[in-house]
Tab-separated table of N, CA, C and O in Angstrom:
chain	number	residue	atom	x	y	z
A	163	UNK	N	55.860	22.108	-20.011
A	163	UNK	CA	55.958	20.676	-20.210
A	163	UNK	C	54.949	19.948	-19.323
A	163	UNK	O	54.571	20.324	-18.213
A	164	UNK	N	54.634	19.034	-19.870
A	164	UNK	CA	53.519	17.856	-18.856
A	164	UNK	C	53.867	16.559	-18.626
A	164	UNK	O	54.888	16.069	-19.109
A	165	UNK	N	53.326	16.133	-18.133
A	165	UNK	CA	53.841	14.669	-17.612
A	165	UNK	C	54.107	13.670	-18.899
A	165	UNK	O	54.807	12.658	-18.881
A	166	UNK	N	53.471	14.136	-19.875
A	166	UNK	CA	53.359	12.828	-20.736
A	166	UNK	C	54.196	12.985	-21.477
A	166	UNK	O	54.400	12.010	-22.200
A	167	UNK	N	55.115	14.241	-21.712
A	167	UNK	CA	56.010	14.582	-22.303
A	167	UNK	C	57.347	14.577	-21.492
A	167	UNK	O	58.403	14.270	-22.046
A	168	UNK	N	57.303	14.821	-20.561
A	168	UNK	CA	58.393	14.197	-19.349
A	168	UNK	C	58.970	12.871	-19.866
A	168	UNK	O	60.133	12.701	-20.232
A	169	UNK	N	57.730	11.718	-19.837
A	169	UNK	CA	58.115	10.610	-20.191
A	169	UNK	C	58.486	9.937	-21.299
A	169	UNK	O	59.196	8.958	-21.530
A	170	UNK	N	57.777	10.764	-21.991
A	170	UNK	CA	58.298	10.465	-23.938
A	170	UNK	C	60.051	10.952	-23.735
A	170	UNK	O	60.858	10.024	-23.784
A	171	UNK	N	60.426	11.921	-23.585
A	171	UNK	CA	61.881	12.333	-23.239
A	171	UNK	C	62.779	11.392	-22.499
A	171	UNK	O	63.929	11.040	-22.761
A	172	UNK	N	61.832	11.008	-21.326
A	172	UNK	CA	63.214	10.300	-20.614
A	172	UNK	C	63.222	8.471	-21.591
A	172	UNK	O	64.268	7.836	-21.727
A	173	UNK	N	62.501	8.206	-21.872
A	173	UNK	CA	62.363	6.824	-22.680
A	173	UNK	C	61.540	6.126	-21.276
A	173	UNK	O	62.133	5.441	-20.443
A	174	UNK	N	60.613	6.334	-21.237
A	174	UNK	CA	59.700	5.814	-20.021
A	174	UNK	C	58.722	5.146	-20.437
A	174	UNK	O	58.329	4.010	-20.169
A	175	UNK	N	58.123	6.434	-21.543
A	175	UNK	CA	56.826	6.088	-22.185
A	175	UNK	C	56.436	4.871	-22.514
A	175	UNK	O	57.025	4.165	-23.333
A	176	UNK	N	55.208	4.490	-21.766
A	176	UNK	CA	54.321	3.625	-22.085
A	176	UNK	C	55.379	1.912	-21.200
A	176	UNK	O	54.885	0.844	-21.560
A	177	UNK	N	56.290	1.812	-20.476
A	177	UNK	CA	56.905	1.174	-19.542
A	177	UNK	C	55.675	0.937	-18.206
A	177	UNK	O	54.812	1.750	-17.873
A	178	UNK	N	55.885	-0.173	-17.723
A	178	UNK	CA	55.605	-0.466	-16.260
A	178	UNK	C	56.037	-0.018	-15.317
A	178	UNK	O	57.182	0.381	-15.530
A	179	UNK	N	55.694	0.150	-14.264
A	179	UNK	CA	56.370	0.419	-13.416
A	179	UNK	C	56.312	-1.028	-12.105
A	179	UNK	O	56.553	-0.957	-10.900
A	180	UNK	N	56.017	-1.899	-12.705
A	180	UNK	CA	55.342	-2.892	-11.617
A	180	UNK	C	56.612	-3.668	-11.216
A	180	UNK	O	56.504	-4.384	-10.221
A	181	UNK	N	58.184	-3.614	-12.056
A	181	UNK	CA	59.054	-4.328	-11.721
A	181	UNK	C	59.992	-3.349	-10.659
A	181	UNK	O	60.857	-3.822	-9.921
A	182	UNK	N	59.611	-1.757	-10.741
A	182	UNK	CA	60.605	-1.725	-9.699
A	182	UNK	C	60.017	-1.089	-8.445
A	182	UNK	O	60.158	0.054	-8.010
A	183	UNK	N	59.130	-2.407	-7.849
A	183	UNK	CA	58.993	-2.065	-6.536
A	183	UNK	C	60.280	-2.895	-5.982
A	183	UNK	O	60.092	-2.744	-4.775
A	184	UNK	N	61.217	-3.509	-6.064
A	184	UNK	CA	62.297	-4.039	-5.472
A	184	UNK	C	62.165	-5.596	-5.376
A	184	UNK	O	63.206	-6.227	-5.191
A	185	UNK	N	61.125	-6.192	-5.472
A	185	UNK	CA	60.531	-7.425	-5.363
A	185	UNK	C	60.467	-8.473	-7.038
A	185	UNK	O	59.580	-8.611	-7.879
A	186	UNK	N	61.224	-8.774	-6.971
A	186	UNK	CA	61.280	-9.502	-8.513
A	186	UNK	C	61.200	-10.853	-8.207
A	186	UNK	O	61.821	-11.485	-7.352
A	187	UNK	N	60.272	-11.261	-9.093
A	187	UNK	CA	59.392	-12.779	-8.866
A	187	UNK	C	60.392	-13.659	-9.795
A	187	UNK	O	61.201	-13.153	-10.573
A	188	UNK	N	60.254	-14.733	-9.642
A	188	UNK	CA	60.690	-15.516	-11.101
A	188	UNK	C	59.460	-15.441	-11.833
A	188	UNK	O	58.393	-14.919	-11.510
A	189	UNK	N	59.874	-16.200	-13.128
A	189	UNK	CA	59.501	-16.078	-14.160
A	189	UNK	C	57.870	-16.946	-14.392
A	189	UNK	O	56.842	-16.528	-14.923
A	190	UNK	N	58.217	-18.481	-13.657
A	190	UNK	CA	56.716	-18.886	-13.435
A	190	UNK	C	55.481	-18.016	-12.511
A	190	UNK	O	54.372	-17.580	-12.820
A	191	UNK	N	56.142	-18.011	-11.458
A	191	UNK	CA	55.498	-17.882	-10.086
A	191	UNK	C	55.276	-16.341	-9.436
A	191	UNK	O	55.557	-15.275	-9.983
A	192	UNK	N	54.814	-16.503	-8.391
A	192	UNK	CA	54.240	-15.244	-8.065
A	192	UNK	C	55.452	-14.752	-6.799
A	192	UNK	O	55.689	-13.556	-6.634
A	193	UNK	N	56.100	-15.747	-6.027
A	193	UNK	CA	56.375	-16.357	-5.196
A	193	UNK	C	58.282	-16.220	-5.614
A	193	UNK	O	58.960	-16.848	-6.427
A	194	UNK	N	58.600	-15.257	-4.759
A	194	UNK	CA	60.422	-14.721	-4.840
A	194	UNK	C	61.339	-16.040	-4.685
A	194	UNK	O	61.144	-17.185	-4.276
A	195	UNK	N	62.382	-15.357	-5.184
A	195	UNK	CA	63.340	-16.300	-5.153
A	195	UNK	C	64.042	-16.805	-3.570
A	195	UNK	O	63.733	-16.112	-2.600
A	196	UNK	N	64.869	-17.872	-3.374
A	196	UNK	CA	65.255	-17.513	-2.015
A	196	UNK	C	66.224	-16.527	-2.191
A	196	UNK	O	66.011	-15.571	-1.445
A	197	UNK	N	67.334	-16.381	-2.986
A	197	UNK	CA	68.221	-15.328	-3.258
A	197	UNK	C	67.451	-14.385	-2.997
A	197	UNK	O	67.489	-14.156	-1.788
A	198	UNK	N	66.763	-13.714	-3.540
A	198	UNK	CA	65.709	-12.501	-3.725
A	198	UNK	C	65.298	-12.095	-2.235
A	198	UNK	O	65.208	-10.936	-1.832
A	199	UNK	N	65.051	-13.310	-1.450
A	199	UNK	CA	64.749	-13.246	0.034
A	199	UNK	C	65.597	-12.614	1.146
A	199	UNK	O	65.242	-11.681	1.865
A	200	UNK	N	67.197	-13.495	1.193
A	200	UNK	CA	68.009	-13.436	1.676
A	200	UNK	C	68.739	-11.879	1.433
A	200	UNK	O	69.200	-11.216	2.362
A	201	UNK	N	68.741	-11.580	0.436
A	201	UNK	CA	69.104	-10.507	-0.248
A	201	UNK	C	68.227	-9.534	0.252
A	201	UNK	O	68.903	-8.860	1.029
A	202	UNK	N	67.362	-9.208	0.226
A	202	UNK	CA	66.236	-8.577	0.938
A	202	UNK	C	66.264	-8.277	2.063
A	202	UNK	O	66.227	-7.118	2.477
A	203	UNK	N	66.360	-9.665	2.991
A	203	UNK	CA	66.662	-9.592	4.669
A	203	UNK	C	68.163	-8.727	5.093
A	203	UNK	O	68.428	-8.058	6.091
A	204	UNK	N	68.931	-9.044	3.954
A	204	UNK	CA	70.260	-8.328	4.589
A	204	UNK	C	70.208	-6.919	4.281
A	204	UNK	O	70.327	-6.065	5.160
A	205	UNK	N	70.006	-6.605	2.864
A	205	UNK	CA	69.291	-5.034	2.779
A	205	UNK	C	68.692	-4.319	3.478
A	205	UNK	O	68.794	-3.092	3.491
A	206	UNK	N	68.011	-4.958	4.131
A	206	UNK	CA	67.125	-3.918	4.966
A	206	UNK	C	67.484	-4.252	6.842
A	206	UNK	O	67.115	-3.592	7.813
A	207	UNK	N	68.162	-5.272	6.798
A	207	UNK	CA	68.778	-5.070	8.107
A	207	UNK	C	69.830	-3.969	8.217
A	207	UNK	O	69.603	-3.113	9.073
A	208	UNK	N	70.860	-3.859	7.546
A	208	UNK	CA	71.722	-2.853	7.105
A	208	UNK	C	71.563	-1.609	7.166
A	208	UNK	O	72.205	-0.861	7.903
A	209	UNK	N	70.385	-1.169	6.124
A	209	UNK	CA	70.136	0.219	6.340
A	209	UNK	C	70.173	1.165	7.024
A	209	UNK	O	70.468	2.309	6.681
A	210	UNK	N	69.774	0.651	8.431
A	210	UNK	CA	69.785	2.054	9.255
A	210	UNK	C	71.453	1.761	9.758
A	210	UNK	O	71.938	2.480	10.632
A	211	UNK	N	71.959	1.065	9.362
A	211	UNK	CA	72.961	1.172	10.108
A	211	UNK	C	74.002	1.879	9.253
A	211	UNK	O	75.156	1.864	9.681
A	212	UNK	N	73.690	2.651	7.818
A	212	UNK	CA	74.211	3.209	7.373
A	212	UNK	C	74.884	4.513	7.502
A	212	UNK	O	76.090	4.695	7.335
A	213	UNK	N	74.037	5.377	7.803
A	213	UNK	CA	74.618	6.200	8.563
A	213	UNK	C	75.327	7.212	10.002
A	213	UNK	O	75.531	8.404	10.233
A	214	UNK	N	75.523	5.845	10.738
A	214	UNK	CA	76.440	5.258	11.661
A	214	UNK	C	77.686	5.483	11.273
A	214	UNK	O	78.517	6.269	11.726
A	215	UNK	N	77.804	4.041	9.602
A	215	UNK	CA	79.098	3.952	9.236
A	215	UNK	C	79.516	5.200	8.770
A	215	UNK	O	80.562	5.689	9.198
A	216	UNK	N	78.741	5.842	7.846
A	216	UNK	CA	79.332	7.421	7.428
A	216	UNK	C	79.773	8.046	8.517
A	216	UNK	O	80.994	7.902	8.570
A	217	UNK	N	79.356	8.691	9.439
A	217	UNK	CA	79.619	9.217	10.364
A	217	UNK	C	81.042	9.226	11.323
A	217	UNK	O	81.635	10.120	11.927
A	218	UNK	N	81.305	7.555	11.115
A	218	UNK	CA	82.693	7.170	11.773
A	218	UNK	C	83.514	7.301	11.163
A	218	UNK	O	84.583	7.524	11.731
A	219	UNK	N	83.482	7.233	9.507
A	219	UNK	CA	84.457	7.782	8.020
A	219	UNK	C	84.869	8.973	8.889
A	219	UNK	O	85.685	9.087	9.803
A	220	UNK	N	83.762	10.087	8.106
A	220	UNK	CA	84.050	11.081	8.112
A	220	UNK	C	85.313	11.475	9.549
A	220	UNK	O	86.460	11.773	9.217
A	221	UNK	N	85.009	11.436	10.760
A	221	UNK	CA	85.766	11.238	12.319
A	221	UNK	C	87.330	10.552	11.681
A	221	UNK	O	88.428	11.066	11.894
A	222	UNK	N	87.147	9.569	11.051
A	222	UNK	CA	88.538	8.987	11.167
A	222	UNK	C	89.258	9.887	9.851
A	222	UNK	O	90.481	9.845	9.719
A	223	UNK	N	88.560	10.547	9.072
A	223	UNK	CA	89.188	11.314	7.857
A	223	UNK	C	89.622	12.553	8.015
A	223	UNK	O	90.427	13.191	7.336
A	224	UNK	N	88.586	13.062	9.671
A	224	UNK	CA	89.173	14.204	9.882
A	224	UNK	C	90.745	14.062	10.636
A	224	UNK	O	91.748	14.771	10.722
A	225	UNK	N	90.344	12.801	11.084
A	225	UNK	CA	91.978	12.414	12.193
A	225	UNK	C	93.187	12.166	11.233
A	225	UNK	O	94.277	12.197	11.805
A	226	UNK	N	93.206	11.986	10.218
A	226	UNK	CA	93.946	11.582	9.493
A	226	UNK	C	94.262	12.973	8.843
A	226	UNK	O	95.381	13.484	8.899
A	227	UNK	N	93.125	13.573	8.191
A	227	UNK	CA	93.470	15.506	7.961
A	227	UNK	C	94.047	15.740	9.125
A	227	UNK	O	95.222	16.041	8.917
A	228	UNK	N	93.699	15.751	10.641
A	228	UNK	CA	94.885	16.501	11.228
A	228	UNK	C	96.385	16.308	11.585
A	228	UNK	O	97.238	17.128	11.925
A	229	UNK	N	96.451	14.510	11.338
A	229	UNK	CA	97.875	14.096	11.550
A	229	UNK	C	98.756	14.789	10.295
A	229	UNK	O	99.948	15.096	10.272
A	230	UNK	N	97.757	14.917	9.299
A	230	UNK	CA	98.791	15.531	8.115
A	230	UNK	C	98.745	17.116	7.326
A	230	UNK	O	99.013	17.658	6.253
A	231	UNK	N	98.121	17.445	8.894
A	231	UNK	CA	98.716	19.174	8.935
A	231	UNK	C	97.350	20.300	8.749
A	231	UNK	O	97.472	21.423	8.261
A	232	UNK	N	96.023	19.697	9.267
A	232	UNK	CA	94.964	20.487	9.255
A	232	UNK	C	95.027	21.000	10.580
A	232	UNK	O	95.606	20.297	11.409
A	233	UNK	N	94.652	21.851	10.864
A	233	UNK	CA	94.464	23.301	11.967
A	233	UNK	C	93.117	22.452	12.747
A	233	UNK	O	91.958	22.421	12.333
A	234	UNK	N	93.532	21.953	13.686
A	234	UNK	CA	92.327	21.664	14.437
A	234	UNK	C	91.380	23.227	14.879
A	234	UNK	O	90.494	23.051	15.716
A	235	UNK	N	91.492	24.122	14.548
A	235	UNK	CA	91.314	25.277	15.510
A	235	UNK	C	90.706	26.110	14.284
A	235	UNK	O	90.132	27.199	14.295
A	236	UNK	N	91.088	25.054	12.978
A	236	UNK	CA	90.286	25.927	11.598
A	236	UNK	C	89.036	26.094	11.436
A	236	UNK	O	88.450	25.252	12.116
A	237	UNK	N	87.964	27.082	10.603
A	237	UNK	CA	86.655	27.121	10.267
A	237	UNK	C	86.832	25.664	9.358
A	237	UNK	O	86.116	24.889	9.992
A	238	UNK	N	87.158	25.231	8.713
A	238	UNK	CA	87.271	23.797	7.635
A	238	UNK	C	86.885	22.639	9.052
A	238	UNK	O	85.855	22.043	9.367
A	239	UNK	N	88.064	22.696	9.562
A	239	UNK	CA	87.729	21.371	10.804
A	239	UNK	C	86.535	21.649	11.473
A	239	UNK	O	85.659	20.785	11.432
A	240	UNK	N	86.283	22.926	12.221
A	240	UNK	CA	84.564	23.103	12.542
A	240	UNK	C	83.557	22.696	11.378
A	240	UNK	O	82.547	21.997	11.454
A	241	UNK	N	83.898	23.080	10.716
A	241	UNK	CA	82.483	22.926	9.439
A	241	UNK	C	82.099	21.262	9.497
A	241	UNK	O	80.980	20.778	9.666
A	242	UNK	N	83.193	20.659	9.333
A	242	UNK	CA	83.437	19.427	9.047
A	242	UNK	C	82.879	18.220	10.296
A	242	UNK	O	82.372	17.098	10.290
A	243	UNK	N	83.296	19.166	11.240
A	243	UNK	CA	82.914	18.221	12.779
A	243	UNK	C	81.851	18.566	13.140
A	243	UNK	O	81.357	18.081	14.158
């Protein structure tokens, strides 16, 4: 298979790709929305702080597996921690 057939398959073919750099203009202008802005600023402030939050899940899911009868002392709870 080749690329150009890749894209005929997935329904790609002959599409832009210029709308999904993440940045969507309105419709006159060149020039983002403020939504588009704000939205933006909080997205990417966030991010790294994502997997932080996973990390503290997982900790409080294992505490909760052991209040309700996991083997702290198991290969499962090592794997996991």
């Amino acid at each position: 298979m080749d690329y150009k057939m890749i894209h005929e398959m997935g329904g790609t073919a002959g599409k832009s790709d210029a709308g999904a750099s993440g940045s969507k203009t309105e419709e006159g202008g060149g020039k983002p929305s403020v939504i588009t802005t704000i939205v933006s600023v909080i997205s990417t402030t966030f991010t790294p702080v994502i997997p932080a939050l996973i990390g503290g899940m997982i900790k409080a899911v294992l505490s909760i597996l052991v209040l309700c009868g996991l083997d702290d002392s198991s290969f499962t709870y090592a794997l996991l921690i």
